[in-house]
Each structure stands twice: as C-alpha cells, then as structure tokens.
XYZ file of C-alpha atoms in Angstrom:
134
model
C -1.960 8.971 -1.726
C -4.589 7.518 -3.816
C -8.473 6.731 -4.144
C -8.789 4.026 -5.897
C -12.937 2.330 -7.035
C -13.370 -0.728 -9.393
C -16.558 -2.337 -10.772
C -16.916 -5.840 -11.552
C -20.347 -6.756 -13.179
C -21.570 -10.203 -14.193
C -24.862 -11.932 -15.260
C -26.789 -12.459 -18.731
C -26.839 -8.693 -19.408
C -23.499 -7.916 -19.109
C -22.642 -11.118 -21.362
C -25.458 -9.866 -24.218
C -24.998 -6.136 -24.058
C -21.336 -6.022 -22.793
C -20.221 -3.722 -25.037
C -22.671 -0.858 -24.121
C -22.861 -1.489 -20.423
C -18.844 -1.496 -20.388
C -18.920 1.955 -22.027
C -22.104 3.159 -19.352
C -19.822 1.712 -16.662
C -16.456 3.323 -17.988
C -18.663 6.661 -18.168
C -19.726 6.135 -14.676
C -16.016 5.474 -13.238
C -14.882 8.517 -15.547
C -17.427 10.548 -13.859
C -16.716 9.650 -10.658
C -13.008 10.131 -10.550
C -14.280 13.713 -11.938
C -16.244 14.470 -8.781
C -13.567 13.050 -6.519
C -11.029 15.814 -8.533
C -13.349 18.453 -8.161
C -13.541 17.334 -4.460
C -10.138 17.169 -3.841
C -9.382 20.533 -5.634
C -11.484 22.174 -3.144
C -10.153 20.223 0.418
C -6.855 20.909 -0.847
C -7.422 24.510 -0.605
C -6.257 26.682 1.910
C -8.724 28.306 3.931
C -8.765 32.397 5.470
C -9.807 30.635 8.523
C -6.520 28.540 8.807
C -3.982 30.346 7.500
C -1.346 28.965 6.618
C -2.738 25.259 5.346
C -0.034 23.749 3.366
C 2.060 26.674 3.717
C 5.975 26.947 4.579
C 6.960 30.323 6.484
C 9.046 31.092 3.438
C 6.367 31.279 1.197
C 4.574 34.235 3.024
C 1.128 32.700 3.730
C 0.815 32.406 0.091
C -0.040 28.994 -1.336
C 1.940 27.941 -4.274
C -0.469 25.545 -5.167
C 2.173 22.739 -6.171
C 0.319 19.559 -4.542
C -3.451 20.615 -5.688
C -1.736 20.906 -8.716
C -0.295 17.329 -9.005
C -3.498 15.374 -7.728
C -4.989 13.691 -10.747
C -7.469 11.146 -11.659
C -7.048 8.094 -14.623
C -9.609 5.764 -15.909
C -8.650 2.478 -17.058
C -11.814 0.391 -18.474
C -13.933 0.032 -14.907
C -10.574 1.307 -12.569
C -10.201 4.369 -11.760
C -7.616 6.417 -9.108
C -7.071 9.983 -8.235
C -3.609 10.207 -7.012
C -0.949 12.923 -5.819
C 1.711 11.769 -8.826
C 3.984 10.786 -6.272
C 4.911 14.115 -4.488
C 7.484 13.194 -1.764
C 5.536 15.087 1.286
C 2.259 13.560 0.013
C 2.121 11.145 2.673
C 3.089 13.590 5.650
C 0.192 16.118 3.831
C -2.360 12.638 4.098
C -1.181 11.286 7.252
C 0.832 13.577 9.544
C 4.152 12.805 11.298
C 5.082 13.971 15.235
C 2.170 16.040 16.704
C 0.825 16.854 13.064
C -2.044 14.976 12.282
C -2.148 15.300 8.840
C -4.989 16.654 6.495
C -6.704 13.138 5.520
C -7.742 14.694 2.179
C -7.692 11.618 -0.019
C -9.386 9.692 3.166
C -12.304 12.075 3.693
C -13.046 12.393 -0.110
C -12.922 8.720 -0.268
C -15.464 8.621 2.211
C -17.131 11.270 1.008
C -17.142 9.424 -2.658
C -18.455 6.386 -0.924
C -21.794 8.665 -0.128
C -22.263 10.047 -3.341
C -22.052 6.744 -5.491
C -26.120 6.289 -5.497
C -26.988 9.693 -6.514
C -24.317 10.105 -8.828
C -25.139 6.541 -10.444
C -29.146 7.607 -10.572
C -28.057 11.639 -12.711
C -25.443 9.496 -14.819
C -28.319 6.726 -16.038
C -30.563 9.347 -16.101
C -28.896 10.946 -18.886
C -27.620 8.332 -20.182
C -31.168 6.866 -21.329
C -32.024 10.210 -22.352
C -29.294 10.235 -24.524
C -30.833 6.623 -26.160
C -34.037 8.523 -26.512
C -35.447 6.850 -23.540
C-alpha cells in the first residue's frame, strides 16, 4: 500500500528562483509525508470500541503494532511516498478479502490529505516567509 505525491513546477519564477523554490517544495512535500504518517499512525491504532481490530485470537486482543511500525514515508526531491514496507498482509488489511471489506487506511488517509493540502501549504509558506524575514 502506498500514498504517493508529486509536485510539478514550471514558469519563469521557477527558472529564476529554482533553487529556493525547489527547497521550499521539497520541504513542503516532507511536511505532507510527515502529516500523512501521523494520520496513518492514528488510523491504524486499535480502538476500544472495536476490539480485535488488526488482531488475531492468539494475540489475546492486544495489538503488537507490527503493521503500524512498518508504515513509513520517504521523500526524493519533490516526490513523497508513504507505504507499509511491503508487509505481506498489507493488501488484505487495505482491501480485504471474502466478507472482510478491509480498512482502507491508505485510501482514507489520501482523501484526508487531499483536503489538508491548502491549509498546510498556507501554514508552511507563512512559516517559511517568516524565516526569510518577511
């Protein structure tokens, strides 16, 4: 499972100030990956109202947190990615099988992130401009 993100920039501003804009863009992608990781950490935690979420009977109702620990993000340039490290049962948890619908944690997190981008971008730019003395 993975949540991917890429940003394309073009135009004279990006040619002239490419280094600065690139740094800002990479920083923002890093920020969004971190926000996504935090959201997935919350979404993938078992809830008291749903005992047994992500658990087997052998685990006695206590999450080992193995799946959640394997979720991590990477940033390369202006591309960010969050995935589950290839955990073999990840697709089953995400999409389900048989009568189990799956939790759709990555899909729901992507939808949530899409709604957060504008607010996060405004906050990120405000902080960046403040650091530049603006």
